[in-house]
PDB file of C-alpha atoms and ligand atoms in Angstrom:
ATOM      1  CA  MET A   1    -136.035  79.860  92.665  1.00  0.00           C
ATOM      2  CA  LEU A   2    -132.370  80.736  91.362  1.00  0.00           C
ATOM      3  CA  SER A   3    -129.339  78.460  91.012  1.00  0.00           C
ATOM      4  CA  VAL A   4    -125.461  79.461  89.673  1.00  0.00           C
ATOM      5  CA  GLU A   5    -123.340  76.842  89.427  1.00  0.00           C
ATOM      6  CA  ASN A   6    -119.780  77.200  88.948  1.00  0.00           C
ATOM      7  CA  LEU A   7    -120.611  80.515  86.731  1.00  0.00           C
ATOM      8  CA  ARG A   8    -117.886  81.014  84.949  1.00  0.00           C
ATOM      9  CA  SER A   9    -117.371  84.728  83.143  1.00  0.00           C
ATOM     10  CA  ARG A  10    -114.689  86.564  81.298  1.00  0.00           C
ATOM     11  CA  TYR A  11    -113.841  90.008  79.642  1.00  0.00           C
ATOM     12  CA  GLY A  12    -111.981  89.113  76.748  1.00  0.00           C
ATOM     13  CA  ARG A  13    -109.382  87.085  77.785  1.00  0.00           C
ATOM     14  CA  ILE A  14    -109.340  87.618  81.297  1.00  0.00           C
ATOM     15  CA  GLU A  15    -111.838  85.737  83.599  1.00  0.00           C
ATOM     16  CA  VAL A  16    -112.861  87.523  85.903  1.00  0.00           C
ATOM     17  CA  LEU A  17    -115.624  85.088  87.774  1.00  0.00           C
ATOM     18  CA  HIS A  18    -113.712  81.805  88.436  1.00  0.00           C
ATOM     19  CA  GLY A  19    -116.677  79.334  89.292  1.00  0.00           C
ATOM     20  CA  VAL A  20    -119.148  81.160  91.429  1.00  0.00           C
ATOM     21  CA  ASP A  21    -121.826  78.677  93.192  1.00  0.00           C
ATOM     22  CA  LEU A  22    -124.947  80.414  94.829  1.00  0.00           C
ATOM     23  CA  GLN A  23    -128.813  79.343  95.549  1.00  0.00           C
ATOM     24  CA  VAL A  24    -131.449  81.966  96.167  1.00  0.00           C
ATOM     25  CA  ARG A  25    -134.956  80.032  97.087  1.00  0.00           C
ATOM     26  CA  SER A  26    -138.267  81.857  97.030  1.00  0.00           C
ATOM     27  CA  GLY A  27    -139.144  84.663  99.420  1.00  0.00           C
ATOM     28  CA  GLU A  28    -135.457  85.140 100.545  1.00  0.00           C
ATOM     29  CA  ILE A  29    -133.232  88.075 100.521  1.00  0.00           C
ATOM     30  CA  VAL A  30    -129.838  86.919  99.578  1.00  0.00           C
ATOM     31  CA  THR A  31    -127.091  89.228  99.972  1.00  0.00           C
ATOM     32  CA  VAL A  32    -123.452  89.437  97.967  1.00  0.00           C
ATOM     33  CA  VAL A  33    -120.903  91.253  99.718  1.00  0.00           C
ATOM     34  CA  GLY A  34    -117.576  92.197  98.771  1.00  0.00           C
ATOM     35  CA  ALA A  35    -114.653  94.938  97.862  1.00  0.00           C
ATOM     36  CA  ASN A  36    -114.675  96.888  94.550  1.00  0.00           C
ATOM     37  CA  GLY A  37    -113.865  94.543  91.744  1.00  0.00           C
ATOM     38  CA  ALA A  38    -114.772  91.332  93.451  1.00  0.00           C
ATOM     39  CA  GLY A  39    -117.128  90.323  90.613  1.00  0.00           C
ATOM     40  CA  LYS A  40    -120.689  91.047  92.018  1.00  0.00           C
ATOM     41  CA  THR A  41    -121.912  93.589  89.625  1.00  0.00           C
ATOM     42  CA  THR A  42    -120.334  90.976  86.877  1.00  0.00           C
ATOM     43  CA  LEU A  43    -122.255  88.211  88.457  1.00  0.00           C
ATOM     44  CA  LEU A  44    -125.796  89.958  88.527  1.00  0.00           C
ATOM     45  CA  ARG A  45    -125.007  91.097  84.526  1.00  0.00           C
ATOM     46  CA  CYS A  46    -124.638  87.075  83.763  1.00  0.00           C
ATOM     47  CA  ILE A  47    -127.722  86.214  85.575  1.00  0.00           C
ATOM     48  CA  SER A  48    -129.853  88.769  83.868  1.00  0.00           C
ATOM     49  CA  GLY A  49    -128.259  88.141  80.363  1.00  0.00           C
ATOM     50  CA  VAL A  50    -126.337  91.441  79.745  1.00  0.00           C
ATOM     51  CA  GLN A  51    -122.564  89.235  80.337  1.00  0.00           C
ATOM     52  CA  PRO A  52    -121.988  86.556  78.372  1.00  0.00           C
ATOM     53  CA  ILE A  53    -121.046  83.080  80.395  1.00  0.00           C
ATOM     54  CA  SER A  54    -118.110  80.748  79.770  1.00  0.00           C
ATOM     55  CA  GLY A  55    -118.876  78.374  82.056  1.00  0.00           C
ATOM     56  CA  GLY A  56    -121.617  76.828  84.646  1.00  0.00           C
ATOM     57  CA  ASN A  57    -125.191  76.732  84.841  1.00  0.00           C
ATOM     58  CA  LEU A  58    -127.779  79.237  85.357  1.00  0.00           C
ATOM     59  CA  VAL A  59    -131.614  77.899  86.484  1.00  0.00           C
ATOM     60  CA  PHE A  60    -134.200  80.489  87.333  1.00  0.00           C
ATOM     61  CA  LYS A  61    -137.301  78.950  88.361  1.00  0.00           C
ATOM     62  CA  GLY A  62    -136.580  75.258  86.960  1.00  0.00           C
ATOM     63  CA  GLU A  63    -135.560  76.695  83.631  1.00  0.00           C
ATOM     64  CA  PRO A  64    -132.209  76.933  82.177  1.00  0.00           C
ATOM     65  CA  LEU A  65    -131.071  80.727  81.721  1.00  0.00           C
ATOM     66  CA  GLN A  66    -128.005  79.739  78.734  1.00  0.00           C
ATOM     67  CA  GLY A  67    -128.335  81.384  75.616  1.00  0.00           C
ATOM     68  CA  MET A  68    -132.075  83.049  77.043  1.00  0.00           C
ATOM     69  CA  PRO A  69    -132.157  86.648  75.806  1.00  0.00           C
ATOM     70  CA  ALA A  70    -132.195  89.134  78.828  1.00  0.00           C
ATOM     71  CA  HIS A  71    -135.801  90.273  77.625  1.00  0.00           C
ATOM     72  CA  ARG A  72    -137.024  86.579  77.871  1.00  0.00           C
ATOM     73  CA  ARG A  73    -135.414  86.868  81.399  1.00  0.00           C
ATOM     74  CA  VAL A  74    -137.300  89.569  82.226  1.00  0.00           C
ATOM     75  CA  ALA A  75    -140.552  88.262  81.261  1.00  0.00           C
ATOM     76  CA  LEU A  76    -139.560  84.893  83.499  1.00  0.00           C
ATOM     77  CA  GLY A  77    -139.735  87.003  86.751  1.00  0.00           C
ATOM     78  CA  LEU A  78    -135.861  88.253  86.601  1.00  0.00           C
ATOM     79  CA  ALA A  79    -135.608  92.000  86.842  1.00  0.00           C
ATOM     80  CA  GLN A  80    -132.398  93.855  87.537  1.00  0.00           C
ATOM     81  CA  SER A  81    -132.162  97.685  88.933  1.00  0.00           C
ATOM     82  CA  PRO A  82    -128.305  98.308  87.640  1.00  0.00           C
ATOM     83  CA  GLU A  83    -125.552  99.449  89.579  1.00  0.00           C
ATOM     84  CA  GLY A  84    -125.464 103.759  88.968  1.00  0.00           C
ATOM     85  CA  ARG A  85    -129.249 103.472  88.374  1.00  0.00           C
ATOM     86  CA  GLN A  86    -129.037 104.264  84.759  1.00  0.00           C
ATOM     87  CA  ILE A  87    -132.644 105.838  84.622  1.00  0.00           C
ATOM     88  CA  PHE A  88    -133.504 107.979  81.455  1.00  0.00           C
ATOM     89  CA  THR A  89    -132.404 111.292  82.922  1.00  0.00           C
ATOM     90  CA  SER A  90    -134.267 113.155  80.120  1.00  0.00           C
ATOM     91  CA  LEU A  91    -137.706 111.258  80.589  1.00  0.00           C
ATOM     92  CA  SER A  92    -140.359 112.170  83.482  1.00  0.00           C
ATOM     93  CA  VAL A  93    -140.802 109.836  86.328  1.00  0.00           C
ATOM     94  CA  GLU A  94    -143.460 108.592  85.531  1.00  0.00           C
ATOM     95  CA  GLU A  95    -141.949 107.668  82.010  1.00  0.00           C
ATOM     96  CA  ASN A  96    -139.176 105.893  83.641  1.00  0.00           C
ATOM     97  CA  LEU A  97    -142.023 103.610  85.657  1.00  0.00           C
ATOM     98  CA  ARG A  98    -143.747 102.803  82.333  1.00  0.00           C
ATOM     99  CA  LEU A  99    -140.562 101.763  80.675  1.00  0.00           C
ATOM    100  CA  GLY A 100    -140.264  99.281  83.453  1.00  0.00           C
ATOM    101  CA  ALA A 101    -143.838  97.842  82.637  1.00  0.00           C
ATOM    102  CA  TYR A 102    -143.174  97.688  79.138  1.00  0.00           C
ATOM    103  CA  LEU A 103    -144.198  94.150  78.981  1.00  0.00           C
ATOM    104  CA  PHE A 104    -147.446  95.195  80.037  1.00  0.00           C
ATOM    105  CA  ALA A 105    -150.536  97.120  78.918  1.00  0.00           C
ATOM    106  CA  ASP A 106    -153.271  96.260  81.540  1.00  0.00           C
ATOM    107  CA  ALA A 107    -154.428  98.298  83.902  1.00  0.00           C
ATOM    108  CA  ARG A 108    -152.898  97.190  86.684  1.00  0.00           C
ATOM    109  CA  VAL A 109    -149.586  99.259  85.502  1.00  0.00           C
ATOM    110  CA  ASP A 110    -151.570 101.836  87.062  1.00  0.00           C
ATOM    111  CA  THR A 111    -151.782 100.271  90.358  1.00  0.00           C
ATOM    112  CA  ASP A 112    -148.385  99.237  90.084  1.00  0.00           C
ATOM    113  CA  MET A 113    -147.492 102.589  89.512  1.00  0.00           C
ATOM    114  CA  ALA A 114    -149.791 103.713  92.652  1.00  0.00           C
ATOM    115  CA  GLU A 115    -147.882 100.783  94.984  1.00  0.00           C
ATOM    116  CA  ALA A 116    -144.503 102.583  93.897  1.00  0.00           C
ATOM    117  CA  PHE A 117    -145.788 106.013  95.153  1.00  0.00           C
ATOM    118  CA  ALA A 118    -147.039 104.529  98.033  1.00  0.00           C
ATOM    119  CA  MET A 119    -143.339 103.128  98.517  1.00  0.00           C
ATOM    120  CA  PHE A 120    -141.796 106.259  97.596  1.00  0.00           C
ATOM    121  CA  PRO A 121    -144.443 109.542  97.956  1.00  0.00           C
ATOM    122  CA  ILE A 122    -141.230 111.446  97.145  1.00  0.00           C
ATOM    123  CA  LEU A 123    -141.648 110.200  93.621  1.00  0.00           C
ATOM    124  CA  ARG A 124    -145.396 111.016  93.339  1.00  0.00           C
ATOM    125  CA  GLU A 125    -144.592 114.553  94.131  1.00  0.00           C
ATOM    126  CA  LYS A 126    -142.095 114.491  91.216  1.00  0.00           C
ATOM    127  CA  ARG A 127    -143.745 112.152  88.944  1.00  0.00           C
ATOM    128  CA  ASN A 128    -144.013 114.715  86.139  1.00  0.00           C
ATOM    129  CA  LEU A 129    -140.764 116.341  86.184  1.00  0.00           C
ATOM    130  CA  ALA A 130    -137.019 115.027  84.440  1.00  0.00           C
ATOM    131  CA  ALA A 131    -135.855 112.073  86.657  1.00  0.00           C
ATOM    132  CA  GLY A 132    -131.992 113.628  86.086  1.00  0.00           C
ATOM    133  CA  GLY A 133    -133.635 116.934  88.597  1.00  0.00           C
ATOM    134  CA  LEU A 134    -133.909 114.087  91.153  1.00  0.00           C
ATOM    135  CA  SER A 135    -131.303 113.366  93.907  1.00  0.00           C
ATOM    136  CA  GLY A 136    -129.528 110.529  94.210  1.00  0.00           C
ATOM    137  CA  GLY A 137    -131.349 108.957  96.635  1.00  0.00           C
ATOM    138  CA  GLN A 138    -134.836 109.817  94.655  1.00  0.00           C
ATOM    139  CA  GLN A 139    -132.956 108.213  91.650  1.00  0.00           C
ATOM    140  CA  GLN A 140    -132.567 105.189  93.275  1.00  0.00           C
ATOM    141  CA  MET A 141    -135.739 104.635  94.579  1.00  0.00           C
ATOM    142  CA  LEU A 142    -136.837 105.666  91.128  1.00  0.00           C
ATOM    143  CA  ALA A 143    -134.360 102.526  89.780  1.00  0.00           C
ATOM    144  CA  ILE A 144    -135.898 100.451  92.354  1.00  0.00           C
ATOM    145  CA  SER A 145    -139.525 101.188  90.837  1.00  0.00           C
ATOM    146  CA  ARG A 146    -139.111 101.189  87.705  1.00  0.00           C
ATOM    147  CA  ALA A 147    -137.684  97.353  88.107  1.00  0.00           C
ATOM    148  CA  LEU A 148    -140.206  96.469  90.461  1.00  0.00           C
ATOM    149  CA  MET A 149    -142.730  97.377  87.358  1.00  0.00           C
ATOM    150  CA  ALA A 150    -141.631  94.382  85.870  1.00  0.00           C
ATOM    151  CA  ARG A 151    -143.427  92.336  88.319  1.00  0.00           C
ATOM    152  CA  PRO A 152    -140.166  90.154  88.777  1.00  0.00           C
ATOM    153  CA  ALA A 153    -140.750  86.939  91.073  1.00  0.00           C
ATOM    154  CA  CYS A 154    -136.845  87.954  91.871  1.00  0.00           C
ATOM    155  CA  LEU A 155    -135.352  91.417  92.221  1.00  0.00           C
ATOM    156  CA  LEU A 156    -131.498  91.846  91.307  1.00  0.00           C
ATOM    157  CA  LEU A 157    -130.424  94.973  93.140  1.00  0.00           C
ATOM    158  CA  ASP A 158    -126.800  96.123  92.244  1.00  0.00           C
ATOM    159  CA  GLU A 159    -125.598  98.249  95.458  1.00  0.00           C
ATOM    160  CA  PRO A 160    -128.447 100.717  96.016  1.00  0.00           C
ATOM    161  CA  SER A 161    -126.781 102.125  98.806  1.00  0.00           C
ATOM    162  CA  MET A 162    -124.019 103.589  96.718  1.00  0.00           C
ATOM    163  CA  GLY A 163    -123.538 107.023  96.950  1.00  0.00           C
ATOM    164  CA  LEU A 164    -125.921 107.543  99.572  1.00  0.00           C
ATOM    165  CA  ALA A 165    -126.380 109.369 103.059  1.00  0.00           C
ATOM    166  CA  PRO A 166    -126.407 107.205 105.670  1.00  0.00           C
ATOM    167  CA  ILE A 167    -130.234 108.056 106.166  1.00  0.00           C
ATOM    168  CA  LEU A 168    -131.424 107.422 102.492  1.00  0.00           C
ATOM    169  CA  VAL A 169    -129.454 104.056 102.719  1.00  0.00           C
ATOM    170  CA  ALA A 170    -131.347 102.997 106.013  1.00  0.00           C
ATOM    171  CA  GLN A 171    -134.413 103.779 104.253  1.00  0.00           C
ATOM    172  CA  ILE A 172    -133.458 102.011 101.039  1.00  0.00           C
ATOM    173  CA  MET A 173    -132.912  99.210 103.078  1.00  0.00           C
ATOM    174  CA  ASP A 174    -136.064  99.001 104.940  1.00  0.00           C
ATOM    175  CA  VAL A 175    -137.807  99.044 101.645  1.00  0.00           C
ATOM    176  CA  ILE A 176    -136.191  96.186 100.673  1.00  0.00           C
ATOM    177  CA  ARG A 177    -136.529  94.321 103.876  1.00  0.00           C
ATOM    178  CA  ASN A 178    -140.365  95.287 103.185  1.00  0.00           C
ATOM    179  CA  LEU A 179    -140.206  93.837  99.269  1.00  0.00           C
ATOM    180  CA  LYS A 180    -140.502  90.126 101.380  1.00  0.00           C
ATOM    181  CA  THR A 181    -144.253  90.953 101.996  1.00  0.00           C
ATOM    182  CA  LEU A 182    -144.601  91.796  98.488  1.00  0.00           C
ATOM    183  CA  GLY A 183    -143.545  88.499  97.684  1.00  0.00           C
ATOM    184  CA  VAL A 184    -140.573  89.429  96.090  1.00  0.00           C
ATOM    185  CA  THR A 185    -137.338  87.163  96.378  1.00  0.00           C
ATOM    186  CA  VAL A 186    -134.337  89.547  96.368  1.00  0.00           C
ATOM    187  CA  LEU A 187    -130.911  88.979  95.332  1.00  0.00           C
ATOM    188  CA  LEU A 188    -128.623  91.991  96.715  1.00  0.00           C
ATOM    189  CA  VAL A 189    -125.081  92.741  95.658  1.00  0.00           C
ATOM    190  CA  GLU A 190    -123.576  95.296  98.185  1.00  0.00           C
ATOM    191  CA  GLN A 191    -120.233  97.271  99.336  1.00  0.00           C
ATOM    192  CA  ASN A 192    -122.123  98.279 102.196  1.00  0.00           C
ATOM    193  CA  ALA A 193    -122.112  94.846 104.110  1.00  0.00           C
ATOM    194  CA  TYR A 194    -123.106  95.868 107.252  1.00  0.00           C
ATOM    195  CA  ALA A 195    -126.450  97.642 105.922  1.00  0.00           C
ATOM    196  CA  ALA A 196    -126.916  94.444 103.497  1.00  0.00           C
ATOM    197  CA  LEU A 197    -126.527  91.597 106.216  1.00  0.00           C
ATOM    198  CA  ARG A 198    -128.828  93.718 108.203  1.00  0.00           C
ATOM    199  CA  ILE A 199    -131.826  92.993 106.259  1.00  0.00           C
ATOM    200  CA  ALA A 200    -130.535  89.725 104.848  1.00  0.00           C
ATOM    201  CA  ASP A 201    -131.527  86.001 105.511  1.00  0.00           C
ATOM    202  CA  ARG A 202    -128.446  84.478 104.193  1.00  0.00           C
ATOM    203  CA  GLY A 203    -125.176  86.013 102.771  1.00  0.00           C
ATOM    204  CA  TYR A 204    -122.084  85.476 100.349  1.00  0.00           C
ATOM    205  CA  VAL A 205    -119.192  86.746 100.226  1.00  0.00           C
ATOM    206  CA  MET A 206    -116.831  87.096  96.913  1.00  0.00           C
ATOM    207  CA  GLU A 207    -113.346  87.944  96.456  1.00  0.00           C
ATOM    208  CA  THR A 208    -111.570  87.656  93.286  1.00  0.00           C
ATOM    209  CA  GLY A 209    -114.226  86.315  91.148  1.00  0.00           C
ATOM    210  CA  ARG A 210    -114.821  83.432  94.074  1.00  0.00           C
ATOM    211  CA  VAL A 211    -117.428  82.859  96.893  1.00  0.00           C
ATOM    212  CA  THR A 212    -114.877  82.401  99.809  1.00  0.00           C
ATOM    213  CA  MET A 213    -117.377  82.579 102.902  1.00  0.00           C
ATOM    214  CA  GLN A 214    -121.214  81.661 103.036  1.00  0.00           C
ATOM    215  CA  GLY A 215    -123.716  81.321 105.831  1.00  0.00           C
ATOM    216  CA  THR A 216    -126.808  83.140 107.182  1.00  0.00           C
ATOM    217  CA  ALA A 217    -126.741  86.725 107.878  1.00  0.00           C
ATOM    218  CA  GLU A 218    -126.376  86.288 111.424  1.00  0.00           C
ATOM    219  CA  GLU A 219    -123.857  84.279 111.327  1.00  0.00           C
ATOM    220  CA  LEU A 220    -121.774  86.427 109.130  1.00  0.00           C
ATOM    221  CA  ILE A 221    -122.188  89.311 110.954  1.00  0.00           C
ATOM    222  CA  ALA A 222    -121.370  87.698 114.039  1.00  0.00           C
ATOM    223  CA  ASP A 223    -117.784  85.884 112.738  1.00  0.00           C
ATOM    224  CA  GLU A 224    -114.580  87.694 112.960  1.00  0.00           C
ATOM    225  CA  ARG A 225    -113.088  87.932 109.728  1.00  0.00           C
ATOM    226  CA  ILE A 226    -116.017  89.262 108.542  1.00  0.00           C
ATOM    227  CA  ARG A 227    -116.092  91.741 111.107  1.00  0.00           C
ATOM    228  CA  ALA A 228    -112.349  92.947 110.285  1.00  0.00           C
ATOM    229  CA  ALA A 229    -112.518  93.113 106.765  1.00  0.00           C
ATOM    230  CA  TYR A 230    -116.125  94.379 105.952  1.00  0.00           C
ATOM    231  CA  LEU A 231    -117.576  95.814 108.878  1.00  0.00           C
ATOM    232  CA  GLY A 232    -114.703  97.710 110.309  1.00  0.00           C
ATOM    233  CA  VAL A 233    -115.047  96.671 113.805  1.00  0.00           C
TER     234      VAL A 233
HETATM  235  P1  ATP B 301    -117.928  97.276  91.990  1.00  0.00           P
HETATM  236  O1  ATP B 301    -118.505  97.364  93.409  1.00  0.00           O
HETATM  237  O2  ATP B 301    -116.792  98.376  91.240  1.00  0.00           O
HETATM  238  O3  ATP B 301    -118.693  97.209  90.687  1.00  0.00           O
HETATM  239  P2  ATP B 301    -117.729  94.404  91.456  1.00  0.00           P
HETATM  240  O4  ATP B 301    -117.164  93.412  92.486  1.00  0.00           O
HETATM  241  O5  ATP B 301    -118.941  94.444  91.220  1.00  0.00           O
HETATM  242  O6  ATP B 301    -117.389  95.715  91.984  1.00  0.00           O
HETATM  243  P3  ATP B 301    -117.120  93.735  88.836  1.00  0.00           P
HETATM  244  O7  ATP B 301    -117.854  95.042  88.404  1.00  0.00           O
HETATM  245  O8  ATP B 301    -118.021  92.355  88.430  1.00  0.00           O
HETATM  246  O9  ATP B 301    -116.839  94.023  90.507  1.00  0.00           O
HETATM  247  O10 ATP B 301    -115.596  94.117  88.383  1.00  0.00           O
HETATM  248  C1  ATP B 301    -114.787  92.435  88.583  1.00  0.00           C
HETATM  249  C2  ATP B 301    -113.692  92.594  87.637  1.00  0.00           C
HETATM  250  O11 ATP B 301    -114.080  92.637  86.284  1.00  0.00           O
HETATM  251  C3  ATP B 301    -112.558  93.887  87.706  1.00  0.00           C
HETATM  252  O12 ATP B 301    -111.387  93.024  88.110  1.00  0.00           O
HETATM  253  C4  ATP B 301    -112.943  94.503  87.063  1.00  0.00           C
HETATM  254  O13 ATP B 301    -111.718  95.442  86.681  1.00  0.00           O
HETATM  255  C5  ATP B 301    -113.180  93.906  85.966  1.00  0.00           C
HETATM  256  N1  ATP B 301    -114.011  94.355  84.935  1.00  0.00           N
HETATM  257  C6  ATP B 301    -115.599  94.965  85.344  1.00  0.00           C
HETATM  258  N2  ATP B 301    -115.908  95.461  83.728  1.00  0.00           N
HETATM  259  C7  ATP B 301    -115.044  95.162  82.888  1.00  0.00           C
HETATM  260  C8  ATP B 301    -115.170  95.902  81.355  1.00  0.00           C
HETATM  261  N3  ATP B 301    -116.340  95.970  80.788  1.00  0.00           N
HETATM  262  N4  ATP B 301    -113.996  95.360  80.829  1.00  0.00           N
HETATM  263  C9  ATP B 301    -113.168  94.257  81.425  1.00  0.00           C
HETATM  264  N5  ATP B 301    -112.607  94.415  83.031  1.00  0.00           N
HETATM  265  C10 ATP B 301    -114.026  94.391  83.678  1.00  0.00           C
END
């Protein structure tokens, strides 16, 4: 579904992605784990089209993404839930969700919103309140739901566990795992490697702008180097 080949990207004169290769097949949950600054966010931003690339290829559903503006990538089925959530704090929960559905003006928007509320009932309770008043975990739920309102074939998630208490991390990860049953393919970037690998099919490890390991989630969880460096065991 998504193919990243020899991807390079830079901020000014400083290259931060040095030729990244990664594949996401339809129906998979693929995670990219790695320390702060490894380039995970930059990778997602290149895929969604908000960060320019300086080399390599990006192909989504058989279409090259180079030169395609971000909004067209959304229309093609790529949606991103960005790091730090970036919800519209002064708008209501419902308004945030409707913005996620800006491509559509059909009756399914209401059905999609009902699905979001079924997934996260707290959002229904707070639908008319300003999103800025939500807790961190609730804002994360809103950010994921807003991205889903774009009806993506592939959802790009940047650090959904960031800043959340362990119980909320578990809840968010359960929801991400369940996206499979909705037919949504997921590329999940996480510093919380254990939480991400537990729900993923496959994973990639990034270090300073390169993929240094890849494998099935079970292989990576069992790998001594991963256990020592990222799982704290
Ligand atoms: P984090 O989990 O902190 O987001 P990351 O793995 O996602 O880490 P990136 O945010 O992609 O890493 O950062 C990769 C490198 O690019 C880092 O060295 C970072 O300092 C640098 N960088 C990120 N954003 C910018 C920017 N706007 N300008 C210059 N350098 C940047």
